[in-house]
CSV table of C-alpha atoms and ligand atoms in Angstrom, one decimal:
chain,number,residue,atom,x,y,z
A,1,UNK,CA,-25.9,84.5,14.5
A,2,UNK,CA,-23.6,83.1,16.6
A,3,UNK,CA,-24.3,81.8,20.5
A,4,UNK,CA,-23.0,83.6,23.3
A,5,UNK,CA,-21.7,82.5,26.5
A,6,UNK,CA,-22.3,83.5,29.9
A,7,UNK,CA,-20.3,81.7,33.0
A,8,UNK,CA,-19.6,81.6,36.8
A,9,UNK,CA,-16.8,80.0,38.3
A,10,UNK,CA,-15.7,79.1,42.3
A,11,UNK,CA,-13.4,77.4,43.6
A,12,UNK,CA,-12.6,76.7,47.5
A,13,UNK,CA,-9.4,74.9,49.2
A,14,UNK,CA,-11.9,73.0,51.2
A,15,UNK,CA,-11.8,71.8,55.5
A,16,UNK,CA,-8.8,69.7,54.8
A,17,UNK,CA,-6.5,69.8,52.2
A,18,UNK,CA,-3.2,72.4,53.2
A,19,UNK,CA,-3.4,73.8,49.6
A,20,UNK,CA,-5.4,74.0,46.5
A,21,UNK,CA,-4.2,72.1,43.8
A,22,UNK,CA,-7.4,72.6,41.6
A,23,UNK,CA,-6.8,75.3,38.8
A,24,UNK,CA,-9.9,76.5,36.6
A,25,UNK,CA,-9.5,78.2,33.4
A,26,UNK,CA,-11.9,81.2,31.7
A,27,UNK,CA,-11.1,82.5,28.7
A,28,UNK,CA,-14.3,82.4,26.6
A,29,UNK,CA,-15.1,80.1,24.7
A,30,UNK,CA,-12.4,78.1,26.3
A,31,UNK,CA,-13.5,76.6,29.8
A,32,UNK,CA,-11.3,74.4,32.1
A,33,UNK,CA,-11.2,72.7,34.9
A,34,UNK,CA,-7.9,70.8,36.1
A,35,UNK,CA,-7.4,69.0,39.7
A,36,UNK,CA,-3.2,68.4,40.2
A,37,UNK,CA,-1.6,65.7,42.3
A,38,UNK,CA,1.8,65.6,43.5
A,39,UNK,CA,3.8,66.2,46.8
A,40,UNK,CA,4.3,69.7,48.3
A,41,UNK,CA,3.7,72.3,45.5
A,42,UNK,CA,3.5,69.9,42.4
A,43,UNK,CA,0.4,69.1,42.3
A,44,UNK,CA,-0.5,72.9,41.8
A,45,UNK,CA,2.2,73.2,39.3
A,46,UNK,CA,0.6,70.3,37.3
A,47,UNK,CA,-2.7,71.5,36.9
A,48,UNK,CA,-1.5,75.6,36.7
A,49,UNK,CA,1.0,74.1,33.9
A,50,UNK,CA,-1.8,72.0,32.3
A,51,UNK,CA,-4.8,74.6,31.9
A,52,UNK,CA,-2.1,77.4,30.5
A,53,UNK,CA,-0.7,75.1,27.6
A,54,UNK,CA,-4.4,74.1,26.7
A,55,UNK,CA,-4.9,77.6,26.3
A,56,UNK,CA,-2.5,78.5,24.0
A,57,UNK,CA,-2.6,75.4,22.1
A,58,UNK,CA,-6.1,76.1,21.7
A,59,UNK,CA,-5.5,79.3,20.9
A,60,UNK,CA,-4.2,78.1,17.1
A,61,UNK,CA,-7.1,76.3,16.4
A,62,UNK,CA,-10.5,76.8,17.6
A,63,UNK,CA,-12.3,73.0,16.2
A,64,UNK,CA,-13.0,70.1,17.9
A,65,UNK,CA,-9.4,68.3,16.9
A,66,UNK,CA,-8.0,71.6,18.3
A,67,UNK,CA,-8.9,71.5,21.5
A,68,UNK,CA,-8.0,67.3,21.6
A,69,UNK,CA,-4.5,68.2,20.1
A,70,UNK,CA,-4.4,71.4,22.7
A,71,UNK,CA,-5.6,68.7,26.1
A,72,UNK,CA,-2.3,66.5,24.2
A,73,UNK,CA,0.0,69.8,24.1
A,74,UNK,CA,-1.1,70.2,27.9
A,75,UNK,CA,-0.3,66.9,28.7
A,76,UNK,CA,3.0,67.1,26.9
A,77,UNK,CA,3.9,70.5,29.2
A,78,UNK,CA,3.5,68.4,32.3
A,79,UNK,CA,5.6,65.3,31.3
A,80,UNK,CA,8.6,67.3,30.2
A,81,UNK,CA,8.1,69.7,33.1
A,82,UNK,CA,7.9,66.5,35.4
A,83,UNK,CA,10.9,65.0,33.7
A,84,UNK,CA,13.1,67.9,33.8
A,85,UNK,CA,12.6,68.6,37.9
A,86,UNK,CA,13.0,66.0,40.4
A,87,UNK,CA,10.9,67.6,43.2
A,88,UNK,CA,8.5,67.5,39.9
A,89,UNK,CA,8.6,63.5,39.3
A,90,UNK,CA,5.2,62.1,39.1
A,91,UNK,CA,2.9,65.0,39.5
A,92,UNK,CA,-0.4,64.9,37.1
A,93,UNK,CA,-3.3,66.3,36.8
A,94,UNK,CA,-6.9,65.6,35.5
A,95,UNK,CA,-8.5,67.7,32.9
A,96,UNK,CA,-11.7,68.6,31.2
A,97,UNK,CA,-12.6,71.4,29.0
A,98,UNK,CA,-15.8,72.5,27.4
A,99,UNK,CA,-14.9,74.8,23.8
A,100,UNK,CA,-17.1,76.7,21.6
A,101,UNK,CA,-16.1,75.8,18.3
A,102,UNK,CA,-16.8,76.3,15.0
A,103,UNK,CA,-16.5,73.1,13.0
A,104,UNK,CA,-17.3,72.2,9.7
A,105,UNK,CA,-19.3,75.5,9.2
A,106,UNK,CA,-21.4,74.4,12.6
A,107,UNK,CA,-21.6,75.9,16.2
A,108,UNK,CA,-20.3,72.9,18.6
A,109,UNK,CA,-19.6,72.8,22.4
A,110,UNK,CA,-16.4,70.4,22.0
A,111,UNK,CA,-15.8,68.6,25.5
A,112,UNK,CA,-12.6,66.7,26.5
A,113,UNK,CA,-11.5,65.2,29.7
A,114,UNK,CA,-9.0,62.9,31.2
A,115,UNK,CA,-8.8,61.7,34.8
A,116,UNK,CA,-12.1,61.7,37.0
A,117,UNK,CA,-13.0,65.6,36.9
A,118,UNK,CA,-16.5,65.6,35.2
A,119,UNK,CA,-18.3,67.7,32.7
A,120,UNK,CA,-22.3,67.6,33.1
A,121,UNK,CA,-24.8,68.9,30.7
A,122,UNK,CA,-28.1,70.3,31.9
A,123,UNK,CA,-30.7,70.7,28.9
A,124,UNK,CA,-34.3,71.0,29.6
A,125,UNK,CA,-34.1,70.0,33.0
A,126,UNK,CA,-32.5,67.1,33.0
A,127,UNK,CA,-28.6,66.2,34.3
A,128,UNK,CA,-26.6,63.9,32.4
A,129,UNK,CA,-22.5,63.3,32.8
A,130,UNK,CA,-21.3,63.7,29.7
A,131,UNK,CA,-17.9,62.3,31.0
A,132,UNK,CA,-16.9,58.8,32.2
A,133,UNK,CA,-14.2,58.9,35.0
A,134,UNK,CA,-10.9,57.6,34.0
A,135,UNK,CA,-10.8,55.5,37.1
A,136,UNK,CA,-10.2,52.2,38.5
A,137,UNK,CA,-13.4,52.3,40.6
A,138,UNK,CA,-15.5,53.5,37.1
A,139,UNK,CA,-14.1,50.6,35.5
A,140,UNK,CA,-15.4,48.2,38.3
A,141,UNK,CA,-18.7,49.9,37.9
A,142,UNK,CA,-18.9,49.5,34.0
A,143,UNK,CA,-17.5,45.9,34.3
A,144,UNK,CA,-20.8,45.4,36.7
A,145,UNK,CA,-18.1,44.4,39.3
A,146,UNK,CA,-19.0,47.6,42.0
A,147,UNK,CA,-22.1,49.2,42.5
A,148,UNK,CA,-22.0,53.5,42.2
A,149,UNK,CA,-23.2,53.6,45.7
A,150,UNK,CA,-20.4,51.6,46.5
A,151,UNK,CA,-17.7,53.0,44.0
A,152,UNK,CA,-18.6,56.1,46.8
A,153,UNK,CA,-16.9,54.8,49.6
A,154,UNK,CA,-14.3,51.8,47.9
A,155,UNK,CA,-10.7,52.4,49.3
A,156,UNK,CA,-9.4,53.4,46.2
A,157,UNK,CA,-11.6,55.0,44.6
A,158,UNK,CA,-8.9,57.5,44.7
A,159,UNK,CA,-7.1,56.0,42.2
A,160,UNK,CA,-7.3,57.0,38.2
A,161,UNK,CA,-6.7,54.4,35.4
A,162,UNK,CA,-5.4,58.3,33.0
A,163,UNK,CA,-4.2,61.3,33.6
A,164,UNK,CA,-1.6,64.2,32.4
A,165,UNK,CA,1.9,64.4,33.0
A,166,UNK,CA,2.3,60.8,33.5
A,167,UNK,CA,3.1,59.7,29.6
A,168,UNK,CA,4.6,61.9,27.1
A,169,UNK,CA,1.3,61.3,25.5
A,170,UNK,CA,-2.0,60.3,26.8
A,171,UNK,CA,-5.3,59.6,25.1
A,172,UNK,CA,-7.8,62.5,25.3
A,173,UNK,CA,-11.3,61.4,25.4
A,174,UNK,CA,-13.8,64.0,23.3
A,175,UNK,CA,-17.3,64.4,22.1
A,176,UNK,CA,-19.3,67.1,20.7
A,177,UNK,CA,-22.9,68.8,21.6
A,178,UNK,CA,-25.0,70.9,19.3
A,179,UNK,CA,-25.5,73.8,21.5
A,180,UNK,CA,-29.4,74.8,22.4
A,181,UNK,CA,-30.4,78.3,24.0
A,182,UNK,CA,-31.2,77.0,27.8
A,183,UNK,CA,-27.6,74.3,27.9
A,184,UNK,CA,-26.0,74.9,30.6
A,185,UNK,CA,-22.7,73.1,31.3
A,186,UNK,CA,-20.9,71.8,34.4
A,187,UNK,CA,-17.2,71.2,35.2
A,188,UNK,CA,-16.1,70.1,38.0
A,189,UNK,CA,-13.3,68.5,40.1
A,190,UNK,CA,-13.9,65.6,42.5
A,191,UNK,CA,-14.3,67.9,45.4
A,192,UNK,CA,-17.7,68.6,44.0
A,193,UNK,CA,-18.7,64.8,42.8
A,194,UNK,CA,-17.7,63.6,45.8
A,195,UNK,CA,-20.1,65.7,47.9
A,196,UNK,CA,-22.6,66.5,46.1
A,197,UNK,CA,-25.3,63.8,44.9
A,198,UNK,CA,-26.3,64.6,41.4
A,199,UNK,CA,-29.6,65.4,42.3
A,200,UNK,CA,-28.7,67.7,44.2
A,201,UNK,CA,-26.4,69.4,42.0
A,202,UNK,CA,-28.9,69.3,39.4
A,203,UNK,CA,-31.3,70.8,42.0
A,204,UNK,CA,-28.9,73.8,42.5
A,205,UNK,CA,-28.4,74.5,38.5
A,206,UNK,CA,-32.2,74.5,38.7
A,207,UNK,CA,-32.7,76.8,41.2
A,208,UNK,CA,-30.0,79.7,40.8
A,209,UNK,CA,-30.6,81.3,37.1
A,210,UNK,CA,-27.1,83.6,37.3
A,211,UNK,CA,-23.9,80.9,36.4
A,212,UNK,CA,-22.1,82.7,39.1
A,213,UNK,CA,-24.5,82.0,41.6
A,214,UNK,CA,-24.6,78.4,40.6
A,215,UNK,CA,-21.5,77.9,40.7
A,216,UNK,CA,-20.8,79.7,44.5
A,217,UNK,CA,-23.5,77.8,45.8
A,218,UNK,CA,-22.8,75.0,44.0
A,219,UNK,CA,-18.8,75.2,45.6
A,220,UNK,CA,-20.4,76.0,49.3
A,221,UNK,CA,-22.7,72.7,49.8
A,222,UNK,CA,-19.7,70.9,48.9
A,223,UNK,CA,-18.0,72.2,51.5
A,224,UNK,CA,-20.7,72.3,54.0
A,225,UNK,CA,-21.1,68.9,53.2
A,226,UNK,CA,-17.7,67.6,54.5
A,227,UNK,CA,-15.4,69.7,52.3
A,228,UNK,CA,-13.0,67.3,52.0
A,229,UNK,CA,-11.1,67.7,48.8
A,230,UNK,CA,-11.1,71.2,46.9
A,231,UNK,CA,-13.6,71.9,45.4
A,232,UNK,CA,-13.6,73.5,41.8
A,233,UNK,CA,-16.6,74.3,39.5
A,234,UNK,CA,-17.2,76.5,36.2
A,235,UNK,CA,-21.0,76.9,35.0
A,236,UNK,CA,-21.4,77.4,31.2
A,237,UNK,CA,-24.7,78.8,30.1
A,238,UNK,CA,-25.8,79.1,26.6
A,239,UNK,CA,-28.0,81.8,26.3
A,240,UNK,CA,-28.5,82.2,22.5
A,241,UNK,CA,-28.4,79.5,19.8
A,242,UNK,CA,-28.7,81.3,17.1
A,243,UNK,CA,-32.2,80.0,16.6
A,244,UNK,CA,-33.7,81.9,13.4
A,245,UNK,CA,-36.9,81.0,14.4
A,246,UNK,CA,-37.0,82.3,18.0
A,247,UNK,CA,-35.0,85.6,16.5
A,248,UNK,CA,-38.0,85.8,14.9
A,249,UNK,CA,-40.6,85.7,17.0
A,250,UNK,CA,-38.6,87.8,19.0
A,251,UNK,CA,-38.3,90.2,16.2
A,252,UNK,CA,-42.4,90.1,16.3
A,253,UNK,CA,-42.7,90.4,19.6
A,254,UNK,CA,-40.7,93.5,20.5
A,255,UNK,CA,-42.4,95.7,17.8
A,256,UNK,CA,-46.0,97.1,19.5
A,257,UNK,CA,-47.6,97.4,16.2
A,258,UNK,CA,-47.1,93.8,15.7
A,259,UNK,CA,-48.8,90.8,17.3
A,260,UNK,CA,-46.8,87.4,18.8
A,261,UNK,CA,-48.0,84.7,16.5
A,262,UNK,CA,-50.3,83.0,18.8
A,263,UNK,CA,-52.6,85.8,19.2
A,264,UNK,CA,-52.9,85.9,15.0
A,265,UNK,CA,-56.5,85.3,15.2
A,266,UNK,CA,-57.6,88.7,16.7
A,267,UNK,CA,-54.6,91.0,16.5
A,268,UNK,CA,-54.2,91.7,12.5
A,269,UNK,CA,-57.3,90.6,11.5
A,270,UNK,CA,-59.0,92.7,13.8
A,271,UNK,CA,-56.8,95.7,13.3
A,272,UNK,CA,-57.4,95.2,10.0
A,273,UNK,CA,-61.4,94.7,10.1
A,274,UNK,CA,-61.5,98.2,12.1
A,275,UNK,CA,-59.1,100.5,9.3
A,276,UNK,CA,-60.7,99.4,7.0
A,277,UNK,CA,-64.9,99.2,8.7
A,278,UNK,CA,-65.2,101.7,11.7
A,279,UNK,CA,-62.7,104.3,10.6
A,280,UNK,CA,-63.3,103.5,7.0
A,281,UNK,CA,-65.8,106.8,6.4
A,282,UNK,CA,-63.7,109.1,7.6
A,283,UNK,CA,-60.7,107.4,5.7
A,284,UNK,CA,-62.5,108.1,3.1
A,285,UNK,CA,-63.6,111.6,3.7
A,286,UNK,CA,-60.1,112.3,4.8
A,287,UNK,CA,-58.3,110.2,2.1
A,288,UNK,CA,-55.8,110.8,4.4
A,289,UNK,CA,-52.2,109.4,3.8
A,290,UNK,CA,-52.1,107.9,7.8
A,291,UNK,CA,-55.3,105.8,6.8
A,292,UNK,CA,-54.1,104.4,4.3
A,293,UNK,CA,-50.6,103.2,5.1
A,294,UNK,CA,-52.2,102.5,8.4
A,295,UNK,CA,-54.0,99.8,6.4
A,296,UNK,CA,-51.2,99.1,4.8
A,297,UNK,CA,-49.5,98.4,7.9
A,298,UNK,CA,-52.3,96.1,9.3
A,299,UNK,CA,-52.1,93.8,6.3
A,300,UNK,CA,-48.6,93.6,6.4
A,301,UNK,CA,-48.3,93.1,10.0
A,302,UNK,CA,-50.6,90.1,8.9
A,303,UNK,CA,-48.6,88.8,6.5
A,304,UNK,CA,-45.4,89.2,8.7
A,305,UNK,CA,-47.7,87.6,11.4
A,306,UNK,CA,-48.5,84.6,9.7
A,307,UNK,CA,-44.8,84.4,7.9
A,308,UNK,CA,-44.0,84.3,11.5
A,309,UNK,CA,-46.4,81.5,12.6
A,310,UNK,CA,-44.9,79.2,9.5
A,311,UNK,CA,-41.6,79.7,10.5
A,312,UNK,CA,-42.2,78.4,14.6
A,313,UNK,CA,-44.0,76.0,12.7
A,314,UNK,CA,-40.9,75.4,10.7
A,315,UNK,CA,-38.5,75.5,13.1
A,316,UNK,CA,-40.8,73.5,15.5
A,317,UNK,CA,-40.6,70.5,13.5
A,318,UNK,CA,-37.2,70.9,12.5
A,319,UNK,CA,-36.2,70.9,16.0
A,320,UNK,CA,-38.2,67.6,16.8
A,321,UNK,CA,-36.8,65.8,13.9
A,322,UNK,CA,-33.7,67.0,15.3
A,323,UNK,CA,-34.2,66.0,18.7
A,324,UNK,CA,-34.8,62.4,17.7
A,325,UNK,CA,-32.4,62.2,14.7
A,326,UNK,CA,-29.6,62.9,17.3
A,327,UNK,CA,-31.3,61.8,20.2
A,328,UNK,CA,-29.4,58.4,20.2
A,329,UNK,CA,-25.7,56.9,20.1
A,330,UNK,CA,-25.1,54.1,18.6
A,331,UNK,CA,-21.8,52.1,18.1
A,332,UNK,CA,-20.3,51.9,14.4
A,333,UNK,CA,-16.7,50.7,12.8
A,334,UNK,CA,-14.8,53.4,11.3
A,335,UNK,CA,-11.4,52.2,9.7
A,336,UNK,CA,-10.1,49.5,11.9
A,337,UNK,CA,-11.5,51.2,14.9
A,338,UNK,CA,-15.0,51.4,17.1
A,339,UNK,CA,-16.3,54.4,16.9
A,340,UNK,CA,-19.7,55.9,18.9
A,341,UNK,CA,-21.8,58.2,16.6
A,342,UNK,CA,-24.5,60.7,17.9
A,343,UNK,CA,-27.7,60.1,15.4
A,344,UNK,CA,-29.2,57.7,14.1
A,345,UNK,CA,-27.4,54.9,11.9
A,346,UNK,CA,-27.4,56.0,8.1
A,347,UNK,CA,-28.9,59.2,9.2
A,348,UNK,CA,-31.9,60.8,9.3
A,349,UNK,CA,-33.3,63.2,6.5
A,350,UNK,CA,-30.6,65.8,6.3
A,351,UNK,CA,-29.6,65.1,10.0
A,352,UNK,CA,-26.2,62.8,9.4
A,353,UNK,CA,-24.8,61.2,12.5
A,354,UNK,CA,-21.6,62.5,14.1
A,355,UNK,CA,-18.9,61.1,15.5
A,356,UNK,CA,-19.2,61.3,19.3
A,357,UNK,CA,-16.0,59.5,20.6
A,358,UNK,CA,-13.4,57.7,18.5
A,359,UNK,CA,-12.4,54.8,21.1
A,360,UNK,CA,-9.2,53.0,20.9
A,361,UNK,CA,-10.4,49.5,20.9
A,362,UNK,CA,-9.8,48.1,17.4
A,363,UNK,CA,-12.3,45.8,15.4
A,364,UNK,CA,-9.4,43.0,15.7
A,365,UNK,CA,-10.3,43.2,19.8
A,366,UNK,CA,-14.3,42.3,19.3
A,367,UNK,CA,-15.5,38.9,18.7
A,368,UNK,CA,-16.5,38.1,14.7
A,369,UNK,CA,-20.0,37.0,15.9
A,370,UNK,CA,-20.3,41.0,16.5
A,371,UNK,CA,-19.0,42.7,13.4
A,372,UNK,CA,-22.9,42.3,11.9
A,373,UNK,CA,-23.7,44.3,14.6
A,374,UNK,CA,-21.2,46.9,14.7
A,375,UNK,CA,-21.6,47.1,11.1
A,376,UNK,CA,-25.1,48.1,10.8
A,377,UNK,CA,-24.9,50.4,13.9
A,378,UNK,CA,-25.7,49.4,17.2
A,379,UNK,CA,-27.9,51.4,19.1
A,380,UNK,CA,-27.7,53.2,22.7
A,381,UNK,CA,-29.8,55.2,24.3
A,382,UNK,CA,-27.0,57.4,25.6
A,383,UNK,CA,-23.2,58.4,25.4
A,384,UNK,CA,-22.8,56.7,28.8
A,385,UNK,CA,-24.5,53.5,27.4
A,386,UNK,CA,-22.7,53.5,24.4
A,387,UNK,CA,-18.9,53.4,26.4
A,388,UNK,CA,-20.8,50.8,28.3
A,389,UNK,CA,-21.2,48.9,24.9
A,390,UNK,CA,-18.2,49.0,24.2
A,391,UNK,CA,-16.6,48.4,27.3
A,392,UNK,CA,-18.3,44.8,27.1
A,393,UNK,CA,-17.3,44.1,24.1
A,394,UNK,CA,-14.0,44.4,25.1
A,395,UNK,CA,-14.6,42.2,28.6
A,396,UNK,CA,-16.5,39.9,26.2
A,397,UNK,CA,-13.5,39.2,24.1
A,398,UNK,CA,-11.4,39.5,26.7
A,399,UNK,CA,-13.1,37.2,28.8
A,400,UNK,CA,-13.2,34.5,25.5
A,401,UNK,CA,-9.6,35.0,24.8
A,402,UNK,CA,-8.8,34.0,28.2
A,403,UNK,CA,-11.1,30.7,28.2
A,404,UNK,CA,-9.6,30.1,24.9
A,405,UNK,CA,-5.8,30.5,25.5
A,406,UNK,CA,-3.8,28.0,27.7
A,407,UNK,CA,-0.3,30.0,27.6
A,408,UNK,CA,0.3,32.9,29.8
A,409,UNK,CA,0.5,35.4,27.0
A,410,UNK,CA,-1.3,38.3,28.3
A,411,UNK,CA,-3.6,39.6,25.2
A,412,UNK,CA,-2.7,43.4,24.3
A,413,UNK,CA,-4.1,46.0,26.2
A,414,UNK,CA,-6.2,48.0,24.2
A,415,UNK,CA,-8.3,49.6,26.6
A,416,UNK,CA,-10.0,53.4,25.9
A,417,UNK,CA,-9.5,54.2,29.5
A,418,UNK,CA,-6.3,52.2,30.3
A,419,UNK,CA,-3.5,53.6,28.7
A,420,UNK,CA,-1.0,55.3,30.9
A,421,UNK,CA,-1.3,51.8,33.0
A,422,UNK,CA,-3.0,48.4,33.6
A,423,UNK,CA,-3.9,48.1,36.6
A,424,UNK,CA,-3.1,44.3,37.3
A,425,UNK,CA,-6.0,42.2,38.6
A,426,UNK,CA,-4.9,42.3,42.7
A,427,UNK,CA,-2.7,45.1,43.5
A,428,UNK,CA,-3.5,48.2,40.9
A,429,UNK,CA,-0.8,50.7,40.1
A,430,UNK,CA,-2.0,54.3,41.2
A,431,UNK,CA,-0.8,56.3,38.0
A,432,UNK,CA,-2.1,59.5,39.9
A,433,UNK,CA,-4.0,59.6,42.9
A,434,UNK,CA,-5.2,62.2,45.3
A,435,UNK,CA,-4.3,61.7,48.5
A,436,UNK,CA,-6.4,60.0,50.5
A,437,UNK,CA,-9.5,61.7,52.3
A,438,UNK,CA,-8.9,61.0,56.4
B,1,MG,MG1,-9.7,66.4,43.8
C-alpha cells in the first residue's frame, strides 16, 4: 500500500519587501519551495523559472537521483535564462524540495536543497532541520567561528556560499527519509527561519493538526513577528505508511464482531465461553445453523484476534530494530569520496545502511591518521552532526596543509558547500544575496 500525502501551503509578501520573489511548488508528490534574488523583477523570474524546470525534470523520473538531476536541470534554466538577458544577469535563487519516491522497490521522501531555504522534519514530536544552509554565516557556525544566536543578527548573514542560476551547474545537496504515518515535513524560505524560533515553529506544527492551518499560521507569526522578508512555507504530512501491521489492527478494529487485540483476554474467549455454555442448550435443541456458525465465528474471531496480536507484536519489534538500525549517521568512504550513511556501519540484521549525502570532499582532502576511521565507519548521532564531521575534517586538513606549506599555493577548494565561490578570508564574494533587511 502506498503512503499518501496531505499538504498546506502559504506564502505572504511580508511588511517590507516591494514584491514577492518566493515561489512554492505543489504538485503531489513533488513539493517546492524557492526564494529568488535579483534586481526589479528577476528575482521572481529566478525562482518562478527554477520550481517549473524541477517539475518537469522531475516529471521523467520519479527516484531520488531524479529529483537531484531535476534541482540540476532547474539550475541549468536559470543560468542560460540569466545569460541570455541582461536585465537577467545575476539573478539566483535557493531551492529545496521534498519528493515521494519510489526507489529501489522502497517508499522514500527524497529531499534536496541549495541556498539557505530549509526543509524540517517533525516525527514524533520532535523538530530537526534536515538541511544545512548553504551560507557563509552556517559555515562560521560549523567552523565553531559564530555562535547561532549570533549567526541571527551577523551583517551578512545574508549572504549564501550556493545557489541556482549562478553556475551552469551547481551541487545539489540530497538525502533520503523512510516515511512513517505521523512525518510531517517543513519547507520554508528565510522569511520564516528568520522569524520564527524553532521552538516555536515546532510549537505551531504541534498545535494545528490540518497542513493548511499550519502552514497559514505558521506564514502569519512570521509576519507578525517583523515580517521582514517574504515569507514562504509548504507543510507535508504523511498520513499513511503503508504499515501492514497498523492496516491490520485497523482491519480488526473497524469490524464490530471483532475485538482490538488488547482486549483479547475477554472479548473472544468470552464470546466464545457463552456460544458454546449459556446458549449452548438451546443450540442444541435448536441445532440451529446461526449457533453454530456463530461459534464458528467466535473461534475464528479468536484466531484472527490473536493472529492480530502477533503481528503488532511483529511489527513492534521490527519497528524498534528499525528505529535504532537507522537511528544513526555515520561517515564512510565510498570510491574516492566521503560519504554520510543512515544506519549503522555494516548494517543491522536486514536493515543495510543508506547513503544519506554523497559530499564532495575527496579521501585525498582528509588527513591519513583518519582513513582508520572513515574506513570502519564513524559514527554521528545525527545528519547535522555528521556534515559537522566532515566539515572538520576538511578545516583539519586544511588547517595542517597550511602549517605545513611555506609557498602561497592556495590548496584546492573542495568544499561541499563552496562551490559556486570561495569566499576569501576578509572580504567574501556575495554569490546571491537577499537584499538586506533595514
Ligand atoms: Mg528570503
Amino acid at each position: 500500500m502506498a503512503s499518501t500525502l496531505r499538504f498546506g501551503s502559504a506564502s505572504d509578501i511580508g511588511k517590507v519587501r516591494a514584491s514577492n520573489q518566493d515561489q512554492l511548488l505543489v504538485a503531489e508528490p513533488l513539493f517546492a519551495v524557492a526564494d529568488g534574488m535579483g534586481g526589479h523583477a528577476a528575482g521572481e523570474v529566478a525562482s518562478l523559472t527554477a520550481v517549473e524546470a524541477l517539475r518537469a525534470a522531475f516529471a521523467k523520473e520519479r527516484t531520488v537521483a531524479g529529483l537531484v538531476d531535476a534541482a540540476r536541470a532547474a539550475n541549468r534554466s536559470v543560468w542560460e535564462k540569466a545569460e541570455h538577458d541582461a536585465d537577467l544577469r545575476g539573478m539566483g535563487t535557493t531551492l529545496v524540495a521534498v519528493a515521494l519516491v519510489t526507489d529501489e522497490g522502497e517508499e522514500r521522501i527524497a529531499v534536496v536543497h541549495v541556498g539557505d531555504s530549509r526543509v524540517y522534519l517533525l516525527r514524533q514530536g520532535e523538530l530537526e532541520q534536515l538541511t544545512s544552509d548553504h551560507s557563509l554565516v552556517q559555515e562560521l557556525v560549523d567552523d565553531g567561528q559564530l555562535s547561532e544566536a549570533d549567526a541571527l543578527t551577523h551583517p551578512q548573514r545574508h549572504v549564501l556560499t550556493r545557489a541556482l542560476g549562478i553556475e551552469p551547474d551547481v551541487t545539489v545537496d540530497s538525502l533520503q527519509v523512510l516515511p512513517f504515518k505521523g512525518d510531517r515535513f517543513l519547507l520554508c524560505s528565510d522569511g520564516l527561519s528568520r522569524e520564527l524560533s524553532d521552538a516555536r515553529v515546532a510549537s505551531i506544527l504541534r498545535r494545528l493538526a490540518n497542513p493548511q492551518d499550519a502552514a497559514k499560521e505558521l506564514v502569519a507569526e512570521a509576519r507578525a513577528n517583523g515580517g521582514n522578508d517574504n515569507i514562504t512555507v509548504v507543510v507535508v504530512d504523511v498520513v499513511d505508511d503503508g504499515d501492514k501491521a497498523a492496516a491490520a489492527s485497523a482491519a480488526l478494529a473497524d469490524d464490530p464482531g471483532l475485538v482490538i487485540p488488547s482486549e483479547m483476554g475477554k472479548g473472544p474467549a468470552a464470546s466464545a465461553k457463552r456460544s458454546g455454555g449459556g446458549g449452548g442448550a438451546r443450540g442444541r435443541l435448536r441445532r440451529s445453523r446461526p449457533a453454530g456458525a456463530a461459534k464458528n465465528r467466535a473461534i475464528t474471531m479468536r484466531v484472527v484476534g490473536f493472529i492480530g496480536v502477533l503481528a503488532v507484536m511483529l511489527g513492534g519489534a521490527v519497528a524498534a530494530i528499525g528505529w535504532y538500525a537507522r537511528g544513526s549517521y555515520f561517515v564512510g568512504v565510498d570510491g574516492s569520496g566521503l560519504t554520510i550513511y543512515q544506519g549503522r556501519p555494516g548494517g543491522l540484521l536486514w536493515f543495510q545502511p543508506t547513503v544519506s549525502e554523497r559530499t564532495s570532499v575527496p579521501v585525498a582532502a582528509v588527513l591519513p591518521s583518519r582513513l582508520d576511521d572513515l574506513k570502519a565507519g564513524k559514527e554521528e548521532a545525527s545528519l547535522a552532526d555528521a556534515q559537522r564531521y566532515v566539515q572538520n575534517l576538511k578545516a583539519e586538513a586544511q588547517a595542517h596543509d597550511a602549517a605545513t606549506t611555506t609557498t602561497t599555493a592556495a590548496p584546492a577548494e573542495t568544499s561541499t558547500t563552496s562551490t559556486t565561490s570561495t569566499p576569501s578570508s576578509t572580504q567574501p564574494t556575495p554569490v546571491a544575496s537577499t537584499s538586506s533587511v533595514p
